[in-house]
Amino acid sequence: MSYTYDFPRPSVTTDILVFSIRDGALQVLLIERKFDPHKGAWAIPGGFVQMDEDLETGALRELQEETGLSGIPIRQLGAYGAPERDPRGRVITIAFIALVPSDDLIAQGGSDAQDARWFPLDALPPLAFDHAQILADGRARLASDVTPSIQERALVAFDFLPESFTLSQAQLVFETLRGEEMDKRNFRKWLSNAWEIEDTGEKSTGGRHRPAALFRLKR
């Protein structure tokens, strides 16, 4: 298919913020760029959208090529189009968010990424392009999404939990995403009132603490 244009046309990229909770802290997956611009700098996984694919398809393809991760649900965060954001030319990017329990995920650099690594949000390296702003916006969206009064949006917190979880695990996830502590008694009351949480009849095993009841979300 050939194209003719009467007006200047920008390029379009996608960037994918992959968040997870590891070692009790909110972390994000970054890639080390293999080529210029910003060769050797850390960045959010992403790249140019091809002419025959939609935005989500392009985002998932780039994520797999650069980190090896696939089959991860993503949702759109926003668009970024400052004229000077990319030294290669006029580039508009569409940012996405993915939330994953990362214990079993193995990320490795590929394509134009020479490395892929998890970073705690309080120990980030300098980021390429305007990715620091995109990451800050993504972090703010997560905190907003788990506001107790917004039950439907707060469902995203359960993406970080295993299918069966203790109430302490659930509270840790909500506190980590919100960036603040929550009263234990009030949290558990709110959790049980907001969603159908059922007791599995099983107990947690292992660890240093005594076994605790396991619950699951009835979706």
Coordinates of N, CA and C in Angstrom, one line a residue:
M1 N 0.8 -1.2 0.0 CA 0.0 0.0 0.0 C 0.9 1.2 0.0
S2 N 0.6 2.2 -0.9 CA 1.4 3.4 -1.0 C 0.6 4.5 -0.4
Y3 N 1.3 5.6 0.1 CA 0.7 6.7 0.8 C 1.2 8.0 0.2
T4 N 0.3 9.0 0.1 CA 0.8 10.3 -0.3 C 0.2 11.3 0.7
Y5 N 0.9 12.3 1.1 CA 0.5 13.2 2.2 C 0.7 14.6 1.7
D6 N -0.3 15.5 2.1 CA -0.3 16.9 1.9 C 0.3 17.7 3.0
F7 N 0.4 17.0 4.2 CA 0.9 17.6 5.4 C 2.1 16.8 6.0
P8 N 2.9 17.5 6.8 CA 4.0 16.8 7.6 C 3.3 15.7 8.5
R9 N 4.0 14.6 8.6 CA 3.4 13.6 9.4 C 4.4 13.1 10.5
P10 N 3.9 13.0 11.8 CA 4.8 12.5 12.8 C 4.8 11.0 12.8
S11 N 5.9 10.4 13.5 CA 5.9 9.0 13.8 C 5.2 8.7 15.1
V12 N 4.8 7.5 15.2 CA 4.1 7.0 16.4 C 4.8 5.9 17.1
T13 N 5.0 6.0 18.4 CA 5.6 4.9 19.2 C 4.7 4.5 20.3
T14 N 5.0 3.4 20.9 CA 4.3 3.0 22.2 C 5.4 2.8 23.2
D15 N 5.0 3.0 24.5 CA 5.9 2.8 25.6 C 5.0 2.0 26.7
I16 N 5.6 1.0 27.3 CA 4.8 0.1 28.2 C 5.5 0.1 29.6
L17 N 4.7 0.7 30.5 CA 5.1 0.7 31.9 C 4.7 -0.7 32.5
V18 N 5.6 -1.5 32.9 CA 5.3 -2.8 33.5 C 5.7 -2.7 35.0
F19 N 4.6 -2.7 35.8 CA 4.8 -2.5 37.3 C 4.6 -3.9 37.9
S20 N 5.4 -4.1 39.0 CA 5.2 -5.3 39.9 C 5.6 -4.9 41.3
I21 N 5.2 -5.8 42.2 CA 5.7 -5.6 43.6 C 6.6 -6.7 43.9
R22 N 7.9 -6.4 44.1 CA 8.9 -7.3 44.3 C 9.7 -6.9 45.6
D23 N 9.9 -7.9 46.5 CA 10.6 -7.6 47.7 C 9.9 -6.5 48.5
G24 N 8.6 -6.5 48.5 CA 7.8 -5.6 49.3 C 7.8 -4.2 48.7
A25 N 8.3 -3.9 47.5 CA 8.4 -2.6 47.0 C 7.8 -2.6 45.5
L26 N 7.2 -1.4 45.2 CA 6.8 -1.3 43.8 C 8.0 -1.1 42.9
Q27 N 8.0 -1.9 41.8 CA 9.1 -1.8 40.9 C 8.6 -1.7 39.5
V28 N 9.5 -1.2 38.6 CA 9.1 -1.1 37.2 C 10.2 -1.7 36.3
L29 N 9.8 -2.3 35.2 CA 10.7 -3.0 34.3 C 11.3 -1.9 33.3
L30 N 12.6 -1.8 33.2 CA 13.2 -0.9 32.3 C 14.2 -1.7 31.4
I31 N 14.5 -1.1 30.2 CA 15.5 -1.7 29.3 C 16.6 -0.8 29.1
E32 N 17.8 -1.3 28.9 CA 19.0 -0.5 28.6 C 19.1 -0.4 27.0
R33 N 19.1 0.8 26.5 CA 19.1 1.0 25.1 C 20.4 0.5 24.4
K34 N 20.3 -0.2 23.3 CA 21.5 -0.7 22.6 C 22.0 0.3 21.6
F35 N 21.1 1.2 21.1 CA 21.5 2.1 20.0 C 21.2 3.5 20.4
D36 N 21.8 4.4 19.6 CA 21.4 5.8 19.7 C 20.0 6.0 19.1
P37 N 19.3 7.1 19.6 CA 19.7 8.0 20.6 C 19.7 7.5 22.0
H38 N 20.4 8.0 22.9 CA 20.5 7.6 24.3 C 21.0 6.2 24.5
K39 N 22.0 5.8 23.7 CA 22.6 4.5 23.8 C 23.2 4.3 25.2
G40 N 22.9 3.2 25.8 CA 23.3 2.9 27.1 C 22.5 3.4 28.2
A41 N 21.5 4.2 27.9 CA 20.6 4.8 28.9 C 19.5 3.8 29.2
W42 N 18.8 3.9 30.4 CA 17.7 3.1 30.7 C 16.4 3.8 30.2
A43 N 15.4 3.0 29.8 CA 14.2 3.6 29.2 C 13.1 2.6 29.5
I44 N 11.9 3.1 29.2 CA 10.7 2.3 29.3 C 10.6 1.4 28.0
P45 N 10.3 0.1 28.1 CA 10.2 -0.7 26.8 C 9.2 0.0 25.8
G46 N 9.6 -0.1 24.6 CA 8.7 0.4 23.5 C 9.4 0.6 22.2
G47 N 8.6 1.1 21.3 CA 9.2 1.4 19.9 C 8.2 1.8 19.0
F48 N 8.6 1.9 17.7 CA 7.7 2.4 16.6 C 6.6 1.4 16.3
V49 N 5.4 2.0 16.0 CA 4.3 1.2 15.6 C 4.4 1.0 14.1
Q50 N 4.2 -0.2 13.6 CA 4.2 -0.5 12.2 C 2.9 -0.1 11.5
M51 N 3.0 0.1 10.2 CA 1.9 0.6 9.4 C 0.7 -0.3 9.4
D52 N 0.8 -1.6 9.7 CA -0.3 -2.5 9.6 C -0.7 -3.0 10.9
E53 N -0.4 -2.3 12.0 CA -0.8 -2.8 13.3 C -1.4 -1.7 14.2
D54 N -2.4 -2.1 15.1 CA -2.9 -1.1 15.9 C -2.0 -0.8 17.1
L55 N -2.4 0.1 18.0 CA -1.5 0.6 19.0 C -1.2 -0.5 20.0
E56 N -2.2 -1.3 20.5 CA -2.0 -2.3 21.5 C -1.1 -3.4 20.9
T57 N -1.4 -3.8 19.7 CA -0.6 -4.9 19.0 C 0.9 -4.4 18.9
G58 N 1.1 -3.2 18.5 CA 2.5 -2.7 18.5 C 3.1 -2.7 19.8
A59 N 2.4 -2.3 20.9 CA 3.0 -2.2 22.2 C 3.4 -3.6 22.7
L60 N 2.5 -4.6 22.5 CA 2.8 -6.0 22.9 C 3.9 -6.6 22.1
R61 N 4.0 -6.3 20.9 CA 5.1 -6.8 20.1 C 6.4 -6.2 20.6
E62 N 6.5 -4.9 20.8 CA 7.7 -4.3 21.3 C 8.1 -4.8 22.7
L63 N 7.1 -5.0 23.5 CA 7.4 -5.5 24.8 C 8.0 -6.9 24.7
Q64 N 7.5 -7.8 23.9 CA 8.1 -9.1 23.7 C 9.5 -9.1 23.1
E65 N 9.6 -8.2 22.1 CA 10.9 -8.1 21.4 C 12.0 -7.6 22.4
E66 N 11.7 -6.7 23.2 CA 12.7 -6.0 24.1 C 12.9 -6.7 25.4
T67 N 11.9 -7.4 25.9 CA 12.0 -8.0 27.3 C 11.7 -9.5 27.3
G68 N 11.2 -10.0 26.3 CA 10.8 -11.5 26.3 C 9.5 -11.7 26.9
L69 N 8.8 -10.7 27.4 CA 7.5 -10.9 28.1 C 6.3 -10.9 27.1
S70 N 5.4 -11.8 27.3 CA 4.2 -11.8 26.4 C 3.0 -12.2 27.2
G71 N 1.8 -12.0 26.6 CA 0.6 -12.4 27.2 C 0.2 -11.6 28.4
I72 N 0.6 -10.3 28.5 CA 0.4 -9.5 29.6 C -0.7 -8.5 29.3
P73 N -1.8 -8.4 30.1 CA -2.8 -7.4 29.8 C -2.3 -6.0 30.0
I74 N -2.6 -5.1 29.1 CA -2.1 -3.7 29.2 C -3.4 -2.8 29.0
R75 N -3.2 -1.6 29.5 CA -4.3 -0.5 29.4 C -3.6 0.8 29.1
Q76 N -4.3 1.6 28.4 CA -3.7 2.9 27.9 C -3.6 3.9 29.1
L77 N -2.4 4.5 29.2 CA -2.2 5.6 30.2 C -2.5 7.0 29.6
G78 N -1.9 7.3 28.4 CA -2.0 8.6 27.8 C -1.1 8.8 26.7
A79 N -1.1 10.0 26.1 CA -0.3 10.3 24.9 C 0.7 11.4 25.3
Y80 N 1.8 11.4 24.6 CA 2.9 12.4 24.9 C 3.4 12.8 23.6
G81 N 3.4 14.2 23.3 CA 3.7 14.6 22.0 C 4.5 16.0 22.0
A82 N 5.3 16.2 23.0 CA 6.1 17.5 23.0 C 7.0 17.5 21.7
P83 N 7.1 18.6 21.0 CA 7.8 18.6 19.7 C 9.2 18.1 19.8
E84 N 9.9 18.4 20.9 CA 11.3 18.0 21.1 C 11.6 16.8 21.9
R85 N 10.6 16.0 22.2 CA 10.8 14.9 23.1 C 11.7 13.8 22.5
D86 N 11.9 13.7 21.2 CA 12.7 12.7 20.6 C 13.6 13.3 19.6
P87 N 15.0 13.2 19.7 CA 15.9 13.8 18.8 C 15.8 13.3 17.4
R88 N 15.2 12.2 17.1 CA 15.1 11.6 15.8 C 14.1 12.3 14.9
G89 N 13.2 13.1 15.5 CA 12.2 13.8 14.8 C 10.9 14.0 15.5
R90 N 9.8 14.3 14.8 CA 8.5 14.5 15.5 C 7.9 13.1 15.8
V91 N 7.9 12.8 17.1 CA 7.5 11.4 17.5 C 6.5 11.6 18.6
I92 N 5.3 11.0 18.4 CA 4.3 11.0 19.4 C 4.2 9.6 20.0
T93 N 4.2 9.5 21.3 CA 4.1 8.1 21.9 C 2.8 7.9 22.7
I94 N 2.3 6.7 22.6 CA 1.1 6.3 23.4 C 1.6 5.4 24.5
A95 N 1.4 5.8 25.8 CA 1.9 5.0 26.9 C 0.9 4.0 27.4
F96 N 1.3 2.8 27.8 CA 0.4 1.8 28.4 C 0.9 1.4 29.7
I97 N 0.1 0.8 30.5 CA 0.4 0.3 31.9 C 0.1 -1.2 31.9
A98 N 1.0 -2.0 32.5 CA 0.8 -3.4 32.7 C 1.1 -3.6 34.2
L99 N 0.2 -4.4 34.9 CA 0.4 -4.8 36.3 C 0.6 -6.3 36.4
V100 N 1.7 -6.7 36.9 CA 1.9 -8.2 37.0 C 2.5 -8.6 38.3
P101 N 2.1 -9.9 38.7 CA 2.9 -10.5 39.8 C 4.1 -11.1 39.2
S102 N 5.3 -10.6 39.6 CA 6.5 -10.8 38.8 C 7.4 -12.0 39.3
D103 N 7.0 -12.7 40.3 CA 7.8 -13.7 40.9 C 8.3 -14.7 39.9
D104 N 7.4 -15.1 38.9 CA 7.7 -16.1 38.0 C 8.1 -15.6 36.6
L105 N 8.2 -14.2 36.5 CA 8.5 -13.6 35.2 C 10.0 -13.5 35.0
I106 N 10.6 -13.9 33.9 CA 12.0 -13.7 33.7 C 12.1 -12.8 32.5
A107 N 12.6 -11.6 32.7 CA 12.8 -10.6 31.6 C 14.2 -10.6 31.2
Q108 N 14.5 -10.5 29.9 CA 15.8 -10.3 29.4 C 15.8 -9.5 28.2
G109 N 16.9 -8.7 28.0 CA 17.0 -7.8 26.9 C 17.1 -8.5 25.6
G110 N 16.4 -7.9 24.6 CA 16.4 -8.5 23.2 C 16.2 -7.3 22.2
S111 N 16.2 -7.7 20.9 CA 16.0 -6.7 19.9 C 17.0 -5.5 20.1
D112 N 16.5 -4.3 20.3 CA 17.4 -3.1 20.4 C 17.6 -2.8 21.9
A113 N 17.4 -3.8 22.8 CA 17.7 -3.6 24.2 C 18.8 -4.6 24.6
Q114 N 19.8 -4.0 25.2 CA 20.9 -4.9 25.6 C 20.8 -5.5 27.0
D115 N 19.7 -5.0 27.7 CA 19.5 -5.6 29.1 C 18.0 -5.2 29.4
A116 N 17.4 -5.9 30.3 CA 16.1 -5.6 30.9 C 16.2 -6.0 32.4
R117 N 15.7 -5.0 33.2 CA 15.9 -5.2 34.6 C 14.8 -4.5 35.4
W118 N 14.5 -5.0 36.6 CA 13.5 -4.4 37.5 C 14.2 -3.4 38.4
F119 N 13.6 -2.2 38.6 CA 14.1 -1.2 39.4 C 13.0 -0.7 40.4
P120 N 13.4 -0.7 41.7 CA 12.4 0.0 42.7 C 12.2 1.4 42.3
L121 N 11.0 1.9 42.5 CA 10.8 3.3 42.1 C 11.5 4.3 42.9
D122 N 12.1 3.9 44.1 CA 12.9 4.9 44.9 C 14.4 4.7 44.6
A123 N 14.7 3.9 43.5 CA 16.1 3.8 43.2 C 16.3 3.7 41.6
L124 N 15.7 4.7 41.0 CA 15.7 4.7 39.5 C 16.9 5.3 38.9
P125 N 17.4 4.8 37.8 CA 18.5 5.4 37.1 C 18.0 6.6 36.3
P126 N 18.8 7.5 35.8 CA 18.3 8.5 34.8 C 17.7 7.9 33.6
L127 N 16.6 8.4 33.1 CA 15.8 7.8 32.1 C 15.9 8.6 30.8
A128 N 15.9 7.9 29.6 CA 16.0 8.5 28.3 C 14.7 9.3 28.0
F129 N 14.8 10.1 27.0 CA 13.6 10.8 26.4 C 12.8 11.6 27.6
D130 N 11.5 11.5 27.5 CA 10.7 12.1 28.6 C 10.1 11.0 29.5
H131 N 10.8 9.9 29.6 CA 10.3 8.7 30.3 C 10.2 8.9 31.8
A132 N 10.9 9.8 32.3 CA 10.7 10.1 33.8 C 9.3 10.7 34.0
Q133 N 8.9 11.5 33.1 CA 7.5 12.1 33.2 C 6.5 11.1 33.0
I134 N 6.7 10.2 32.0 CA 5.7 9.1 31.8 C 5.6 8.2 33.0
L135 N 6.7 7.9 33.6 CA 6.8 7.0 34.7 C 6.1 7.7 35.9
A136 N 6.3 9.0 36.1 CA 5.7 9.7 37.2 C 4.2 9.7 37.0
D137 N 3.7 9.9 35.8 CA 2.3 9.9 35.6 C 1.7 8.5 35.8
G138 N 2.4 7.4 35.4 CA 2.0 6.1 35.7 C 1.9 5.8 37.1
R139 N 2.9 6.2 37.9 CA 2.8 6.0 39.4 C 1.6 6.7 40.0
A140 N 1.4 8.0 39.5 CA 0.2 8.7 40.0 C -1.1 8.0 39.7
R141 N -1.2 7.4 38.5 CA -2.4 6.7 38.1 C -2.6 5.5 39.0
L142 N -1.6 4.8 39.3 CA -1.7 3.6 40.2 C -2.3 4.1 41.6
A143 N -1.7 5.1 42.1 CA -2.2 5.6 43.4 C -3.7 6.0 43.4
S144 N -4.0 6.7 42.3 CA -5.4 7.1 42.1 C -6.3 5.9 41.9
D145 N -5.9 4.9 41.2 CA -6.7 3.7 40.9 C -7.1 2.9 42.2
V146 N -6.3 3.0 43.2 CA -6.6 2.2 44.4 C -7.1 3.1 45.5
T147 N -7.7 4.2 45.2 CA -8.4 5.0 46.2 C -9.6 4.2 46.7
P148 N -9.8 4.0 48.0 CA -10.8 3.1 48.5 C -12.2 3.4 48.0
S149 N -12.5 4.7 47.7 CA -13.9 5.1 47.3 C -14.2 4.7 45.9
I150 N -13.2 4.3 45.1 CA -13.4 4.0 43.7 C -13.2 2.5 43.5
Q151 N -14.2 1.7 43.8 CA -14.1 0.2 43.9 C -13.7 -0.4 42.6
E152 N -14.4 0.0 41.5 CA -14.1 -0.6 40.2 C -12.7 -0.4 39.8
R153 N -12.2 0.8 39.9 CA -10.8 1.0 39.5 C -9.8 0.3 40.5
A154 N -10.2 0.2 41.7 CA -9.3 -0.4 42.7 C -9.1 -1.9 42.5
L155 N -9.9 -2.5 41.6 CA -9.7 -3.9 41.2 C -8.3 -4.1 40.7
V156 N -7.6 -3.1 40.2 CA -6.3 -3.3 39.6 C -5.3 -3.9 40.7
A157 N -5.5 -3.6 41.9 CA -4.7 -4.0 43.0 C -4.6 -5.6 43.0
F158 N -5.7 -6.2 42.7 CA -5.8 -7.7 42.7 C -4.9 -8.3 41.7
D159 N -4.5 -7.5 40.6 CA -3.6 -8.1 39.6 C -2.2 -8.4 40.2
F160 N -1.9 -7.8 41.4 CA -0.6 -8.0 42.0 C -0.6 -9.2 43.0
L161 N -1.8 -9.7 43.2 CA -2.0 -10.8 44.2 C -2.1 -12.1 43.6
P162 N -1.7 -13.2 44.3 CA -2.0 -14.5 43.8 C -3.4 -14.8 43.9
E163 N -3.9 -15.9 43.3 CA -5.3 -16.2 43.3 C -5.8 -16.4 44.7
S164 N -5.0 -17.0 45.6 CA -5.4 -17.1 47.0 C -4.4 -16.3 47.8
F165 N -4.9 -15.4 48.7 CA -4.0 -14.5 49.4 C -4.5 -14.3 50.8
T166 N -3.6 -13.8 51.7 CA -3.9 -13.5 53.0 C -4.4 -12.0 53.1
L167 N -5.1 -11.6 54.1 CA -5.5 -10.2 54.2 C -4.3 -9.3 54.4
S168 N -3.2 -9.8 55.0 CA -2.0 -9.0 55.2 C -1.4 -8.8 53.9
Q169 N -1.4 -9.8 53.0 CA -0.8 -9.6 51.6 C -1.6 -8.5 50.9
A170 N -2.9 -8.6 51.0 CA -3.8 -7.6 50.3 C -3.5 -6.2 50.8
Q171 N -3.4 -6.1 52.1 CA -3.1 -4.7 52.6 C -1.8 -4.2 52.2
L172 N -0.8 -5.1 52.1 CA 0.5 -4.6 51.7 C 0.5 -4.1 50.3
V173 N -0.3 -4.8 49.4 CA -0.4 -4.4 48.0 C -1.0 -3.0 47.9
F174 N -2.2 -2.8 48.6 CA -2.9 -1.5 48.5 C -2.0 -0.4 49.1
E175 N -1.3 -0.7 50.2 CA -0.4 0.3 50.8 C 0.7 0.7 49.9
T176 N 1.3 -0.3 49.2 CA 2.4 -0.1 48.3 C 2.0 0.8 47.1
L177 N 0.8 0.5 46.6 CA 0.3 1.2 45.4 C -0.1 2.6 45.8
R178 N -0.6 2.8 47.0 CA -1.0 4.1 47.4 C 0.1 5.0 47.9
G179 N 1.2 4.3 48.4 CA 2.3 5.0 48.9 C 2.1 5.5 50.3
E180 N 1.2 4.9 51.1 CA 0.9 5.3 52.5 C 0.3 4.1 53.2
E181 N 0.5 4.1 54.5 CA -0.1 3.0 55.4 C -1.6 3.2 55.5
M182 N -2.3 2.1 55.8 CA -3.7 2.1 56.0 C -4.0 1.4 57.3
D183 N -5.0 1.9 58.0 CA -5.3 1.3 59.3 C -5.8 -0.1 59.1
K184 N -5.3 -1.1 59.8 CA -5.6 -2.5 59.6 C -7.0 -2.8 59.7
R185 N -7.7 -2.4 60.8 CA -9.1 -2.7 61.0 C -10.0 -2.1 60.0
N186 N -9.7 -0.8 59.6 CA -10.5 -0.1 58.6 C -10.3 -0.7 57.3
F187 N -9.1 -1.1 57.0 CA -8.8 -1.7 55.6 C -9.6 -3.0 55.5
R188 N -9.6 -3.9 56.5 CA -10.2 -5.1 56.3 C -11.7 -5.0 56.3
K189 N -12.3 -4.0 57.0 CA -13.7 -3.8 56.9 C -14.1 -3.2 55.5
W190 N -13.3 -2.3 55.0 CA -13.5 -1.8 53.7 C -13.4 -2.9 52.6
L191 N -12.4 -3.7 52.7 CA -12.2 -4.8 51.7 C -13.3 -5.7 51.7
S192 N -13.8 -6.1 52.8 CA -14.9 -7.1 52.8 C -16.3 -6.4 52.4
N193 N -16.4 -5.1 52.6 CA -17.6 -4.4 52.2 C -17.6 -4.1 50.7
A194 N -16.4 -3.9 50.2 CA -16.3 -3.4 48.8 C -16.4 -4.5 47.8
W195 N -15.9 -5.7 48.1 CA -15.9 -6.9 47.2 C -16.4 -8.1 47.9
E196 N -16.7 -9.1 47.0 CA -17.0 -10.4 47.6 C -15.7 -11.2 47.8
I197 N -15.2 -11.2 49.0 CA -14.0 -11.9 49.3 C -14.4 -13.1 50.1
E198 N -14.0 -14.3 49.6 CA -14.4 -15.5 50.3 C -13.3 -16.3 50.9
D199 N -13.5 -16.9 52.0 CA -12.5 -17.7 52.7 C -12.4 -19.0 52.0
T200 N -11.1 -19.4 51.6 CA -10.9 -20.6 50.8 C -11.0 -21.8 51.8
G201 N -10.9 -21.6 53.1 CA -10.8 -22.7 54.0 C -9.4 -23.3 54.2
E202 N -8.5 -22.6 53.5 CA -7.1 -23.1 53.6 C -6.2 -22.1 54.3
K203 N -5.0 -22.5 54.7 CA -4.1 -21.6 55.4 C -2.8 -21.4 54.7
S204 N -2.2 -20.3 54.9 CA -0.9 -20.1 54.3 C 0.1 -21.0 54.9
T205 N 1.2 -21.4 54.1 CA 2.2 -22.2 54.6 C 3.6 -21.6 54.4
G206 N 4.6 -22.0 55.2 CA 5.9 -21.5 55.1 C 6.0 -20.1 55.7
G207 N 7.2 -19.6 55.7 CA 7.4 -18.2 56.3 C 7.6 -18.3 57.8
R208 N 7.9 -17.2 58.4 CA 8.2 -17.1 59.8 C 7.0 -16.9 60.7
H209 N 5.9 -16.5 60.0 CA 4.7 -16.3 60.8 C 3.8 -17.5 60.9
R210 N 2.9 -17.5 61.8 CA 1.9 -18.6 61.9 C 1.0 -18.6 60.7
P211 N 0.4 -19.7 60.3 CA -0.5 -19.8 59.2 C -1.6 -18.8 59.3
A212 N -2.0 -18.2 58.2 CA -3.1 -17.3 58.2 C -4.1 -17.8 57.1
A213 N -5.4 -17.4 57.3 CA -6.5 -17.8 56.4 C -6.2 -17.2 55.0
L214 N -6.5 -18.0 54.0 CA -6.4 -17.6 52.6 C -7.8 -17.2 52.1
F215 N -7.8 -16.1 51.3 CA -9.0 -15.6 50.7 C -8.8 -15.5 49.2
R216 N -9.9 -15.4 48.5 CA -9.9 -15.2 47.1 C -11.0 -14.2 46.7
L217 N -10.8 -13.5 45.6 CA -11.8 -12.5 45.1 C -12.8 -13.3 44.2
K218 N -14.1 -13.1 44.4 CA -15.1 -13.6 43.5 C -15.4 -12.5 42.5
R219 N -14.8 -12.7 41.3 CA -15.0 -11.8 40.2 C -16.3 -12.0 39.5

